[in-house]
PDB file of C-alpha atoms in Angstrom:
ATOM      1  CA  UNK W  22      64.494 -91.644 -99.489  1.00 45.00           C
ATOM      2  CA  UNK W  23      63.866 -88.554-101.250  1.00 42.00           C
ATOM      3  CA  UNK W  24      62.685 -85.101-100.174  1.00 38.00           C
ATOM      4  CA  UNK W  25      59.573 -85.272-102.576  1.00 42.00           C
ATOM      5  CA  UNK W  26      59.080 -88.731-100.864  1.00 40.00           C
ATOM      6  CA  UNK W  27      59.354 -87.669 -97.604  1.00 36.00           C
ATOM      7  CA  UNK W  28      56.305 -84.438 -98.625  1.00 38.00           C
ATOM      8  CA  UNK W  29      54.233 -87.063-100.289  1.00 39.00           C
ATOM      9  CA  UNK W  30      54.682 -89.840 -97.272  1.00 48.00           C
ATOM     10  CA  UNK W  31      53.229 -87.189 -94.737  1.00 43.00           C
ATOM     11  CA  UNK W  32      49.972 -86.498 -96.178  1.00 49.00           C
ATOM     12  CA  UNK W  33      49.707 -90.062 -97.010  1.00 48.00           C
ATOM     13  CA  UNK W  34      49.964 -90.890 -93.594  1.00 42.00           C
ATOM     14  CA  UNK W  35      47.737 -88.292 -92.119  1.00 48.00           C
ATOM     15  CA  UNK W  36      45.114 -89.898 -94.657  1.00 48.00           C
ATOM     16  CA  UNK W  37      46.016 -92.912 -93.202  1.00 44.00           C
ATOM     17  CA  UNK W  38      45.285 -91.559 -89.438  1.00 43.00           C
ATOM     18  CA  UNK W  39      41.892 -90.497 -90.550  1.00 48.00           C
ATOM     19  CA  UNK W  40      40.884 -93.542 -92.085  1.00 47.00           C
ATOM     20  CA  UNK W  41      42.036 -95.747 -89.178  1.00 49.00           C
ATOM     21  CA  UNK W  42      39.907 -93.526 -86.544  1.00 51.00           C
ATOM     22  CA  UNK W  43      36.607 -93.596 -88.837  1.00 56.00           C
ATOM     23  CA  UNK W  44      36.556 -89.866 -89.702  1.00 53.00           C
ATOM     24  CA  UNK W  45      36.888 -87.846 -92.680  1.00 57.00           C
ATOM     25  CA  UNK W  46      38.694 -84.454 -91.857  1.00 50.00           C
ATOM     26  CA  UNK W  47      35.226 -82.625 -92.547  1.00 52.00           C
ATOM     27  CA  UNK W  48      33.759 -85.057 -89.518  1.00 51.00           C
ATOM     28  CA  UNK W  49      36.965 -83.952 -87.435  1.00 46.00           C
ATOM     29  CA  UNK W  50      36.728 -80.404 -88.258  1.00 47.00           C
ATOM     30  CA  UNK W  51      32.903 -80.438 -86.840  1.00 46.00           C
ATOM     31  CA  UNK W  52      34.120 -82.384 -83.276  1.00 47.00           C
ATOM     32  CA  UNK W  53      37.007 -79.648 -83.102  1.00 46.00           C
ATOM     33  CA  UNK W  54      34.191 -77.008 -83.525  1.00 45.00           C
ATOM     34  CA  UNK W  55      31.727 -78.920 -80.730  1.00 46.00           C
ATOM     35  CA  UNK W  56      34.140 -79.251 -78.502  1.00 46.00           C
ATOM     36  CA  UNK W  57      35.366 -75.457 -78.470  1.00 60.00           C
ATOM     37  CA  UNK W  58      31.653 -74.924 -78.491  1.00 91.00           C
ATOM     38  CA  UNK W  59      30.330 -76.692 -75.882  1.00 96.00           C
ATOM     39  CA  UNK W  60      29.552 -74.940 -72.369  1.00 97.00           C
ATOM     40  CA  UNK W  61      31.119 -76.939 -70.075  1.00 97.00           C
ATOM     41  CA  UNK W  62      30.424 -76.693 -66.209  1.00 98.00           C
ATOM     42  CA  UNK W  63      31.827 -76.903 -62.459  1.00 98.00           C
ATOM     43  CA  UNK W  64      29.865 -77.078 -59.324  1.00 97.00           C
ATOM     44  CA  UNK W  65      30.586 -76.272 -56.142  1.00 95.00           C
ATOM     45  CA  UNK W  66      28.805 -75.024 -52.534  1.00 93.00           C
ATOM     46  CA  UNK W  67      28.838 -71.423 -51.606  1.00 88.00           C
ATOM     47  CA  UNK W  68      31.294 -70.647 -48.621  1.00 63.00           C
ATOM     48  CA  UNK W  69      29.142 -71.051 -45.516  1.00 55.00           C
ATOM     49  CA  UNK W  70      30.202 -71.705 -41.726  1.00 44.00           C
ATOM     50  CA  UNK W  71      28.189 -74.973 -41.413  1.00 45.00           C
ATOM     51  CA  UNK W  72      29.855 -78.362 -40.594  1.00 46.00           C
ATOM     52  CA  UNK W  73      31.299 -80.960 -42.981  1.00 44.00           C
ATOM     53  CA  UNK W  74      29.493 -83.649 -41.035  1.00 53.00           C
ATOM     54  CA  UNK W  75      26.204 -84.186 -43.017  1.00 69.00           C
ATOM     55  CA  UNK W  76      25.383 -84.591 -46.565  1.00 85.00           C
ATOM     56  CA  UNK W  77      25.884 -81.432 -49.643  1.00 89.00           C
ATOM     57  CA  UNK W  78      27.705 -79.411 -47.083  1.00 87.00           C
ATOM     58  CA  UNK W  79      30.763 -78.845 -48.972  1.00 88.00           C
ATOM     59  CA  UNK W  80      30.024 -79.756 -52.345  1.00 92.00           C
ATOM     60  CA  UNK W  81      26.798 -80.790 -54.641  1.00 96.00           C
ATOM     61  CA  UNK W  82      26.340 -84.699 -54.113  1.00 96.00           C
ATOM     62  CA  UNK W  83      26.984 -86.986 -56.744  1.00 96.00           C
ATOM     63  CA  UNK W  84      24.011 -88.841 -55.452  1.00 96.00           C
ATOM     64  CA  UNK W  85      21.505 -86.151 -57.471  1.00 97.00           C
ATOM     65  CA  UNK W  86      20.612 -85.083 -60.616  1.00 98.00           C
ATOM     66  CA  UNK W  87      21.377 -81.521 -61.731  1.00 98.00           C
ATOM     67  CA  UNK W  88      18.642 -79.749 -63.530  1.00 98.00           C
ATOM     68  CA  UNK W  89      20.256 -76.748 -65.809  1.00 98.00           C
ATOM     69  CA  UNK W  90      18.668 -74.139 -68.188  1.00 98.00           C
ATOM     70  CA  UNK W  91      20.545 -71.968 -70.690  1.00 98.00           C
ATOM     71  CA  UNK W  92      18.740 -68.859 -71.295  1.00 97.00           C
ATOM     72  CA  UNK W  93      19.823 -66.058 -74.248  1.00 96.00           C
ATOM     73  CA  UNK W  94      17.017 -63.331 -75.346  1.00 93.00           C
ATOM     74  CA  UNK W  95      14.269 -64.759 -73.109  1.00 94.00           C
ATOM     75  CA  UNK W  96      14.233 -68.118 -74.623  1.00 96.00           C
ATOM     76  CA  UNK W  97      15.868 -71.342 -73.794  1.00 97.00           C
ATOM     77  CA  UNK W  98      19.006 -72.465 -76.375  1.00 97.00           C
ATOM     78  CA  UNK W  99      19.181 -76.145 -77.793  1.00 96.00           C
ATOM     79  CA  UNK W 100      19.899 -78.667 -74.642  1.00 97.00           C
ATOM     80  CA  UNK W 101      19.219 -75.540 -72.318  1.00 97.00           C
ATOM     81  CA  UNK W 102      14.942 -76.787 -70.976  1.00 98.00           C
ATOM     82  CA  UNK W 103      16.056 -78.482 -67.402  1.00 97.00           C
ATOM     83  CA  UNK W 104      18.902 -80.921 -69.079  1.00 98.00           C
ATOM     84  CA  UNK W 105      20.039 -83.730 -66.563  1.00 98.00           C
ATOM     85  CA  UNK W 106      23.529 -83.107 -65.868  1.00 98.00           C
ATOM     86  CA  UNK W 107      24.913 -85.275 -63.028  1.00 98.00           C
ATOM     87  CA  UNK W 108      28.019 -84.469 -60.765  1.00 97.00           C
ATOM     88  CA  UNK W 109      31.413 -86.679 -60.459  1.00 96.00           C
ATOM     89  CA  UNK W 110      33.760 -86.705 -57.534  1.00 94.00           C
ATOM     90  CA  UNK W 111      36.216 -83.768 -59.380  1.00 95.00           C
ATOM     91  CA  UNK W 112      32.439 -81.149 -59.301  1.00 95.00           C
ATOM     92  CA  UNK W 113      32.511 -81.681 -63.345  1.00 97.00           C
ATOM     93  CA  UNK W 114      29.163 -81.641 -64.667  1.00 98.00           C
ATOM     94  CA  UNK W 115      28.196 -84.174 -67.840  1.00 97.00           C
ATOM     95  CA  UNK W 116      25.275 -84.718 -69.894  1.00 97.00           C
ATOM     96  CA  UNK W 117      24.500 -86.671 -73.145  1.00 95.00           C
ATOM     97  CA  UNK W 118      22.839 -83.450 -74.490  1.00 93.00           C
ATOM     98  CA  UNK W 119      25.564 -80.411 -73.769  1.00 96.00           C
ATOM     99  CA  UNK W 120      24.630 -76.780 -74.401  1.00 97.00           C
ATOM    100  CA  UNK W 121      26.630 -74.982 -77.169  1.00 96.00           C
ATOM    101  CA  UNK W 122      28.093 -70.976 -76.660  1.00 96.00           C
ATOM    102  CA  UNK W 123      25.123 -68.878 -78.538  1.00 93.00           C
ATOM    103  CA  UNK W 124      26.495 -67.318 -81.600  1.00 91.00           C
ATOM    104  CA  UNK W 125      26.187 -64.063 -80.440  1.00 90.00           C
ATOM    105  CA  UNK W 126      24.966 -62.151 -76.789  1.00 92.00           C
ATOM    106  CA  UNK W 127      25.453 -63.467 -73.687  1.00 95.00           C
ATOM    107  CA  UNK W 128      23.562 -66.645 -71.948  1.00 97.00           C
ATOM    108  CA  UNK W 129      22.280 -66.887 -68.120  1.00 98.00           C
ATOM    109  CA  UNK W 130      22.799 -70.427 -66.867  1.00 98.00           C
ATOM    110  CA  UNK W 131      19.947 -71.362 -63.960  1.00 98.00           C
ATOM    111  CA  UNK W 132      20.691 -74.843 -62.253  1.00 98.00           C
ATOM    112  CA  UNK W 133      19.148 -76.630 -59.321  1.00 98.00           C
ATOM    113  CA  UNK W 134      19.062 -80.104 -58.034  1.00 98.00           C
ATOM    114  CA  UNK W 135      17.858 -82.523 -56.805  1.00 98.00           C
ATOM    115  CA  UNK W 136      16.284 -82.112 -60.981  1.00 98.00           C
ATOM    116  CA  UNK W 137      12.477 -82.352 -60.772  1.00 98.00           C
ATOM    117  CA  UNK W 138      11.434 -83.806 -64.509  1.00 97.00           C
ATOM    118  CA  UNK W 139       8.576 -81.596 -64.882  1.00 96.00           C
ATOM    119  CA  UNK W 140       9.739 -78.519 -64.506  1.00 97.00           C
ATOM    120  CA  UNK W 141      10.707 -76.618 -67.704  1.00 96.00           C
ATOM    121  CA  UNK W 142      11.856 -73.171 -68.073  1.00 96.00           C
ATOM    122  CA  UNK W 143       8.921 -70.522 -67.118  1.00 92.00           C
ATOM    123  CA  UNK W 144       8.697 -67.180 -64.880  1.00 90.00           C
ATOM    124  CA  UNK W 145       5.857 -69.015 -63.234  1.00 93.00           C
ATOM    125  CA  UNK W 146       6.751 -70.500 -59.525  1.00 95.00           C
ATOM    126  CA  UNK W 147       7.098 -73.646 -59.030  1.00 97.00           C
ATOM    127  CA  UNK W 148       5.878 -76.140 -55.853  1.00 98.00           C
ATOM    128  CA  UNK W 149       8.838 -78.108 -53.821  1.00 98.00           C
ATOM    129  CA  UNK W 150       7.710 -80.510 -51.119  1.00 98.00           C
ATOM    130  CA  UNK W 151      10.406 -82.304 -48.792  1.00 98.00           C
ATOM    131  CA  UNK W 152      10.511 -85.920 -48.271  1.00 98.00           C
ATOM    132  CA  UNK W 153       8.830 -86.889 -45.474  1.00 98.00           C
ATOM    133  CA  UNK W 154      11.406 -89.641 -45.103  1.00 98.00           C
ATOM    134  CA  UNK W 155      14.582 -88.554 -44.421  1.00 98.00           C
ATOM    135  CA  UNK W 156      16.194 -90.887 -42.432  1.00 97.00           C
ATOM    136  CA  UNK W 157      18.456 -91.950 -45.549  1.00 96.00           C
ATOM    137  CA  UNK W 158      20.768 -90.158 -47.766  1.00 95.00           C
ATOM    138  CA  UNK W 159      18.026 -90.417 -50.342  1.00 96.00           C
ATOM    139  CA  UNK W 160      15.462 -89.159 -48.745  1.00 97.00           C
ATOM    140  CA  UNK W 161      17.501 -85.751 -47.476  1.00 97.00           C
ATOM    141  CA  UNK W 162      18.614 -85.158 -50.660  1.00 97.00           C
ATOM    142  CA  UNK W 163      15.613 -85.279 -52.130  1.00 98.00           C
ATOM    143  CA  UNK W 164      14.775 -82.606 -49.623  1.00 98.00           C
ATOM    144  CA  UNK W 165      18.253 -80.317 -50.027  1.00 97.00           C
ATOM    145  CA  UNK W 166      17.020 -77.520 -52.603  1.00 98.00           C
ATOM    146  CA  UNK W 167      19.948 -75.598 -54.032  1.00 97.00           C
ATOM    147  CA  UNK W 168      20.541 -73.391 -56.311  1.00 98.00           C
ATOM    148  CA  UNK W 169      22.844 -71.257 -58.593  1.00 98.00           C
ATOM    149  CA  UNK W 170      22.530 -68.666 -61.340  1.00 98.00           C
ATOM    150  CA  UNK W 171      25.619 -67.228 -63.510  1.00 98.00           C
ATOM    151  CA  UNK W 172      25.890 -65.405 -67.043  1.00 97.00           C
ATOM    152  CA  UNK W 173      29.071 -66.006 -68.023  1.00 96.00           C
ATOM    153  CA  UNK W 174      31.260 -63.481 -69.153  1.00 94.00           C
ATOM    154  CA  UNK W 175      33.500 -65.370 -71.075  1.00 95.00           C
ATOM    155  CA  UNK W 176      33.417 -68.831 -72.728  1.00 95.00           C
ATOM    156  CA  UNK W 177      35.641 -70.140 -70.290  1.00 96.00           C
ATOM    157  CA  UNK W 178      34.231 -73.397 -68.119  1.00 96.00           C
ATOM    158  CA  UNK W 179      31.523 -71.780 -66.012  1.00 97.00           C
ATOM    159  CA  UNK W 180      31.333 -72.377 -62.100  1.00 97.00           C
ATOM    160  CA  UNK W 181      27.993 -72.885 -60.393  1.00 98.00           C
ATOM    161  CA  UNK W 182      28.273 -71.926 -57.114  1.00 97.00           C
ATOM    162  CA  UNK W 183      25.150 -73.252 -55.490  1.00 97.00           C
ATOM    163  CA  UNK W 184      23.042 -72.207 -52.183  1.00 96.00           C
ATOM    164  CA  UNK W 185      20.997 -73.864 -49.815  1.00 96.00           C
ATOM    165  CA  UNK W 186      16.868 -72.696 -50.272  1.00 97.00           C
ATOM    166  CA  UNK W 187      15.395 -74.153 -47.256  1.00 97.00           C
ATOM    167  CA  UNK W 188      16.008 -74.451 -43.456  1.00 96.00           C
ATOM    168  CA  UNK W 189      18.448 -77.428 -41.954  1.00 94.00           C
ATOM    169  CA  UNK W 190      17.712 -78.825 -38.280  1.00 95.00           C
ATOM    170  CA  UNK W 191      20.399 -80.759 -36.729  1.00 94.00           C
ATOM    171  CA  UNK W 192      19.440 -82.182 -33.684  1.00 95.00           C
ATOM    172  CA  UNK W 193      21.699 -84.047 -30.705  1.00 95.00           C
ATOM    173  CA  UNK W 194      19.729 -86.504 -29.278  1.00 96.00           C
ATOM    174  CA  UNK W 195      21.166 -87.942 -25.880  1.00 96.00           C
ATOM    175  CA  UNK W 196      20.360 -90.067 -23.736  1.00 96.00           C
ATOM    176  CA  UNK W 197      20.898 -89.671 -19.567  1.00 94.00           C
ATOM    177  CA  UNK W 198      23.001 -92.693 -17.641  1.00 94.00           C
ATOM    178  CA  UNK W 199      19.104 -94.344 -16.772  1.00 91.00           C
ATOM    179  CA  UNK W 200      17.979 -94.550 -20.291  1.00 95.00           C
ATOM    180  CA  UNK W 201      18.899 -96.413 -23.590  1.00 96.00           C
ATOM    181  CA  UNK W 202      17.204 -96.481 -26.988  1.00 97.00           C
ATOM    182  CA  UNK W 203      16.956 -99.474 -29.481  1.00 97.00           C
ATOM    183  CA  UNK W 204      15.218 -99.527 -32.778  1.00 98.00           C
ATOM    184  CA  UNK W 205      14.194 -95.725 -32.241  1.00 98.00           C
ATOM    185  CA  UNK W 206      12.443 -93.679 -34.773  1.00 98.00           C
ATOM    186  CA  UNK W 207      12.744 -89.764 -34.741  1.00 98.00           C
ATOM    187  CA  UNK W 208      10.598 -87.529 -35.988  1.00 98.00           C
ATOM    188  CA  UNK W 209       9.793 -83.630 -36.449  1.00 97.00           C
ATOM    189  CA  UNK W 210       6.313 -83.129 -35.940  1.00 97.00           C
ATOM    190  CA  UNK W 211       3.696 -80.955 -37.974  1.00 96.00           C
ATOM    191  CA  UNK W 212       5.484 -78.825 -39.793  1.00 98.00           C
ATOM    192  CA  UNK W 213       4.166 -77.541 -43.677  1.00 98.00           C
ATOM    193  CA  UNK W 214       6.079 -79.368 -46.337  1.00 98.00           C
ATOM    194  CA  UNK W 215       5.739 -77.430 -49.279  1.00 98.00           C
ATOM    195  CA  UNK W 216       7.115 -73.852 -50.773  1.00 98.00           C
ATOM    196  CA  UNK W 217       7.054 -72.320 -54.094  1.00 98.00           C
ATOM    197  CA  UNK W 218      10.349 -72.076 -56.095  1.00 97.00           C
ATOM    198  CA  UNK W 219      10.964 -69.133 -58.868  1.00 97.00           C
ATOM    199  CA  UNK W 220      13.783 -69.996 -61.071  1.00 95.00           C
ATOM    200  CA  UNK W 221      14.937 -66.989 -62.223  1.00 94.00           C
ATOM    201  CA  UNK W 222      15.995 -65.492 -58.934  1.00 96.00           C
ATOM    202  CA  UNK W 223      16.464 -68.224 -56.600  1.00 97.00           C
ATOM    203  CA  UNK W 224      13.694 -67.129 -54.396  1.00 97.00           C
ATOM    204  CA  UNK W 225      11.112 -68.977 -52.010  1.00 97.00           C
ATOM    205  CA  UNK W 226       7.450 -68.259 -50.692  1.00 97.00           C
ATOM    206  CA  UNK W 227       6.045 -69.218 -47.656  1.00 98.00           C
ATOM    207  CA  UNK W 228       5.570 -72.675 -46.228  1.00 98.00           C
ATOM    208  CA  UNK W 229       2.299 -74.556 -47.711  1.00 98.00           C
ATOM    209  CA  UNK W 230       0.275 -77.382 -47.489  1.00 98.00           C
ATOM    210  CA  UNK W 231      -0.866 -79.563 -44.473  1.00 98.00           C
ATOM    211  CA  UNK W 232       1.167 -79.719 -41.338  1.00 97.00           C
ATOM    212  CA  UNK W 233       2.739 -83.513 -41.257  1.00 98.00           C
ATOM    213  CA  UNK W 234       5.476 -85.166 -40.108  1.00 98.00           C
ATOM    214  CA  UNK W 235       9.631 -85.779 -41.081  1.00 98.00           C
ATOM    215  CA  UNK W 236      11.022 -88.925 -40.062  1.00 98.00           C
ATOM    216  CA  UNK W 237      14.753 -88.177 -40.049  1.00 98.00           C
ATOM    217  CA  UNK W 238      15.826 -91.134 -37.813  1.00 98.00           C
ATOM    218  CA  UNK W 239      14.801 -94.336 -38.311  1.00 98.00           C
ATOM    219  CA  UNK W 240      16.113 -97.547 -36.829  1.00 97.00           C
ATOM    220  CA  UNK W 241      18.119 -95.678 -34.464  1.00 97.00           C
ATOM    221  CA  UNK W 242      19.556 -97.198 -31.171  1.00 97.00           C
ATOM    222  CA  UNK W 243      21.704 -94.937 -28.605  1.00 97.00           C
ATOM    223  CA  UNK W 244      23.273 -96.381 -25.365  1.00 97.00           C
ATOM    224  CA  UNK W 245      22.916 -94.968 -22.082  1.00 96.00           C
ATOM    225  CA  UNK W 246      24.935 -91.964 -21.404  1.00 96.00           C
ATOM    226  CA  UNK W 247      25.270 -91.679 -25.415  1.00 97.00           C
ATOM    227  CA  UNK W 248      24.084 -89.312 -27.933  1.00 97.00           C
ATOM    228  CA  UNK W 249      24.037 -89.299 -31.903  1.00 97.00           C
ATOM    229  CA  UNK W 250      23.169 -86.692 -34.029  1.00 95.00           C
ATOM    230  CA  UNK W 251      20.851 -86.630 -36.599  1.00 96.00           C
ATOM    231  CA  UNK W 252      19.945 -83.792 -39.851  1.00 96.00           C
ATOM    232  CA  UNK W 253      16.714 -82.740 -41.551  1.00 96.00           C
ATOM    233  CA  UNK W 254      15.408 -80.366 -44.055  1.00 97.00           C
ATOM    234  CA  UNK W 255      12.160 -78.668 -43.315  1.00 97.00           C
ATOM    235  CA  UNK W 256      10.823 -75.501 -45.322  1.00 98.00           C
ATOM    236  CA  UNK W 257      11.627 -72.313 -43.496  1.00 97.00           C
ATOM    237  CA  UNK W 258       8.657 -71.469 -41.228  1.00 97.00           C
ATOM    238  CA  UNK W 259       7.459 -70.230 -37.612  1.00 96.00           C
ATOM    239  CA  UNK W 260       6.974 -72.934 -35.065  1.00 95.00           C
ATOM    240  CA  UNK W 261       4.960 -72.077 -31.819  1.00 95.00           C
ATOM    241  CA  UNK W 262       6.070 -71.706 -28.612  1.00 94.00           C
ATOM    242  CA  UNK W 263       5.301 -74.866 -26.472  1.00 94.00           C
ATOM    243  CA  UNK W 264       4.199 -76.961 -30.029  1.00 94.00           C
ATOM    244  CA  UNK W 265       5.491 -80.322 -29.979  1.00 95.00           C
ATOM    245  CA  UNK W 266       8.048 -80.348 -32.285  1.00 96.00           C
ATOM    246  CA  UNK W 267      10.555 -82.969 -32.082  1.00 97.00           C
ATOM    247  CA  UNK W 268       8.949 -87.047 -31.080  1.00 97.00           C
ATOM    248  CA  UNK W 269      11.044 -90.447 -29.809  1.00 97.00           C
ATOM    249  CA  UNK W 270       9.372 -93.722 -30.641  1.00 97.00           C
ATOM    250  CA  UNK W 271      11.055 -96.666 -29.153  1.00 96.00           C
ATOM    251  CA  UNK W 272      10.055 -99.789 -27.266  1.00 94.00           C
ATOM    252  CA  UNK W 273       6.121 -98.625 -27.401  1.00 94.00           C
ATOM    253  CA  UNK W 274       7.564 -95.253 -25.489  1.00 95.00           C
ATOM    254  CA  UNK W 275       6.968 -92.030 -26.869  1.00 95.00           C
ATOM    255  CA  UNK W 276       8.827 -88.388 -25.673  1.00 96.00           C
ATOM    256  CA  UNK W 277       7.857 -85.034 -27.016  1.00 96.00           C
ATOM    257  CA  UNK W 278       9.646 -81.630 -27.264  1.00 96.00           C
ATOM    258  CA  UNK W 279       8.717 -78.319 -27.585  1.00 95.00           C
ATOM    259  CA  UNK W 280      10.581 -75.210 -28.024  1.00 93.00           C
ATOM    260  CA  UNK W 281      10.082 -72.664 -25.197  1.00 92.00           C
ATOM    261  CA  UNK W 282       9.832 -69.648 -27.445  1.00 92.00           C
ATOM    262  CA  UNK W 283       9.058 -69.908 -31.039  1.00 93.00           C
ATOM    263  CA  UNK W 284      11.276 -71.131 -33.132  1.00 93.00           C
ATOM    264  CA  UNK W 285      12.137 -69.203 -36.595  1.00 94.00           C
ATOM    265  CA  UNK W 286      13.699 -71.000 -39.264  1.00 95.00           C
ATOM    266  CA  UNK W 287      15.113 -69.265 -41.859  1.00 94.00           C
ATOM    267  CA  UNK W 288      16.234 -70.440 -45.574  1.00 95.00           C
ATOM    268  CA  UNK W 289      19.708 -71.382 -46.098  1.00 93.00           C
ATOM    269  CA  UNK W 290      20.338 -71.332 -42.414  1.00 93.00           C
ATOM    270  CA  UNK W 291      21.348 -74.424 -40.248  1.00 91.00           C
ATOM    271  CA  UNK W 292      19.589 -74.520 -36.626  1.00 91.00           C
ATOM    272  CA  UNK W 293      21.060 -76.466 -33.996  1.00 91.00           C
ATOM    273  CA  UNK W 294      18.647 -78.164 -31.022  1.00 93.00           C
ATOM    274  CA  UNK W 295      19.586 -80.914 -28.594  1.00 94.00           C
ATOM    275  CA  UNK W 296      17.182 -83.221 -26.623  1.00 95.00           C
ATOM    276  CA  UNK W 297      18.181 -85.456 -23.691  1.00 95.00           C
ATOM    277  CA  UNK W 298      15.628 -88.687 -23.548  1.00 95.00           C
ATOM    278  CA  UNK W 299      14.782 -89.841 -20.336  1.00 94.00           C
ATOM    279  CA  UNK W 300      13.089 -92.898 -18.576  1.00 90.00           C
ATOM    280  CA  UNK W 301      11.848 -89.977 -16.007  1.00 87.00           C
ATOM    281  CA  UNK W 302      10.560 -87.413 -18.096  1.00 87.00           C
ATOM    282  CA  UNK W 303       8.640 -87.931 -21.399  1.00 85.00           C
ATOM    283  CA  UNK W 304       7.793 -84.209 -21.776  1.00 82.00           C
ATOM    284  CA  UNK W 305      10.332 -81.838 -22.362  1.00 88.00           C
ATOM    285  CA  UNK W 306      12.008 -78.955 -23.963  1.00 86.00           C
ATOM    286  CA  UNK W 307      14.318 -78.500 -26.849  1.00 86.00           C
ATOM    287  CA  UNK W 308      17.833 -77.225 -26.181  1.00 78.00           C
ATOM    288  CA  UNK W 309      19.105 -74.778 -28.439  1.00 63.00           C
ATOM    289  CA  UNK W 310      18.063 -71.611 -29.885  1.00 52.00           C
ATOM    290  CA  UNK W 311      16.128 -71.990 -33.367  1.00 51.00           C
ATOM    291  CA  UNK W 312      15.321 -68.175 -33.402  1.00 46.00           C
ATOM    292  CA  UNK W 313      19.323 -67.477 -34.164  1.00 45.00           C
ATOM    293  CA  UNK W 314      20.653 -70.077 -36.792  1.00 46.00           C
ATOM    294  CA  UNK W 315      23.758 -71.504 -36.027  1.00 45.00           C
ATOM    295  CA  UNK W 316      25.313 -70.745 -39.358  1.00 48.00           C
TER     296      UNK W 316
END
């Protein structure tokens, strides 16, 4: 073979490359430029001292939808109005509909789960209500408000490091050597369910709407001399000295607790609180100390 063969075999087979994949160099010139363009994302929990033993402790859950807003000059960019962006098991975030690097100027990226499909980009608050079933993994992360806001100052992958918004209770409930439980359900009792949510800062107002109830254990059956321990998300909020706060259901039983002092619970904060059930006592108070979260 011949040198000029040899020059006029290589573009010849870079034609034939092209052809083979289905694009013309323009069309791989323009998915070159998207993907050096694109904004791509990483999530991951803030650093906190609470436990690995419940749900979107450690890392966002790939159980929710992410809801993310690109923001440059006051205005949302293309694919930046609340996109759906969901989370895989190495914190990548992907979306059909990716944001692109403005031109020029910088870009604040707001993101939040679990996504609520209403809510596109304003300054005006928005209202977040917790399940009031949360006795599956569904149901408390439908309740688990983070949060995370960046502008990036490079176009480098961008981290979200999101927060917890609302107030965690996780509650030990034992039984004494006497007493067993079978087909229990748990429940915090009358607290307010609702808060308003502003997107640009991260912040929340007070706790709204009519006092009702959080099942967080359903189903639930203890032997004697046993415990288990069980999580909930309420909105932060003052409960009453002496309120009934926590109430057992089981075999046509019911206990009540109350704290002895009130209880404060505070955004982004986990409270701890045990409860000891008892064929002797079906009025009692809650262990723990809710005014000084736990982590």
């Amino acid at each position: 073979m011949t040198r000029n063969s040899i020059f006029i075999g290589i573009p010849t087979l870079m034609a034939c490359v092209m052809l083979l994949s289905g694009c013309t160099a323009e069309e791989m010139d323009v998915q070159n430029t998207k993907r050096s363009t694109e904004i791509r994302l990483t999530a991951s929990m803030q650093q906190t001292t609470r436990s690995a033993s419940s749900l979107q402790d450690t890392q966002v859950s790939t159980a929710v939808a992410v809801g993310v807003y690109g923001v440059a000059g006051g205005n949302t960019i293309a694919n930046g109005d609340n996109t759906a962006y969901s989370v895989d098991n190495n914190h990548q975030l992907s979306t059909e509909s990716a944001m692109a690097w403005p031109e020029s100027g910088s870009v604040t990226i707001y993101a939040y789960a679990p996504r609520q499909e209403s809510w596109s980009y304003s300054l005006d608050a928005k209202t977040f209500t917790v399940a009031a079933d949360q006795s599956s993994d569904a149901g408390y992360l439908a309740s688990d408000l983070i949060y995370a806001k960046v502008t990036p100052t490079d176009q480098n992958t961008v981290n979200l490091a999101f927060a917890h918004k609302l107030s965690r209770i996780v509650l030990t409930l034992q039984t004494d050597e006497g007493t067993s439980l079978t087909d229990a359900t748990v429940k915090i009792v009358g607290t307010k369910p609702s808060t308003v949510f502003t997107l640009t800062d991260g912040s929340i107002g007070a706790a709204t709407g009519t006092a009702a109830d959080i099942t967080i254990g359903s189903g639930v059956s203890v032997g004697a001399s046993s415990s288990t321990t069980l999580y909930g998300v309420l909105v932060p909020q003052t409960i009453s000295a002496n309120t009934t706060m926590i109430e057992v259901t089981a075999g046509g039983k019911v206990w009540r607790y109350h704290f002895s002092s009130d209880a404060v619970f505070v955004g982004g904060k986990s409270h701890s609180a045990s409860i000891t059930v008892s064929s002797n006592s079906f009025t009692s108070t809650i262990g723990g100390n809710a005014t000084e979260p736990a982590n």
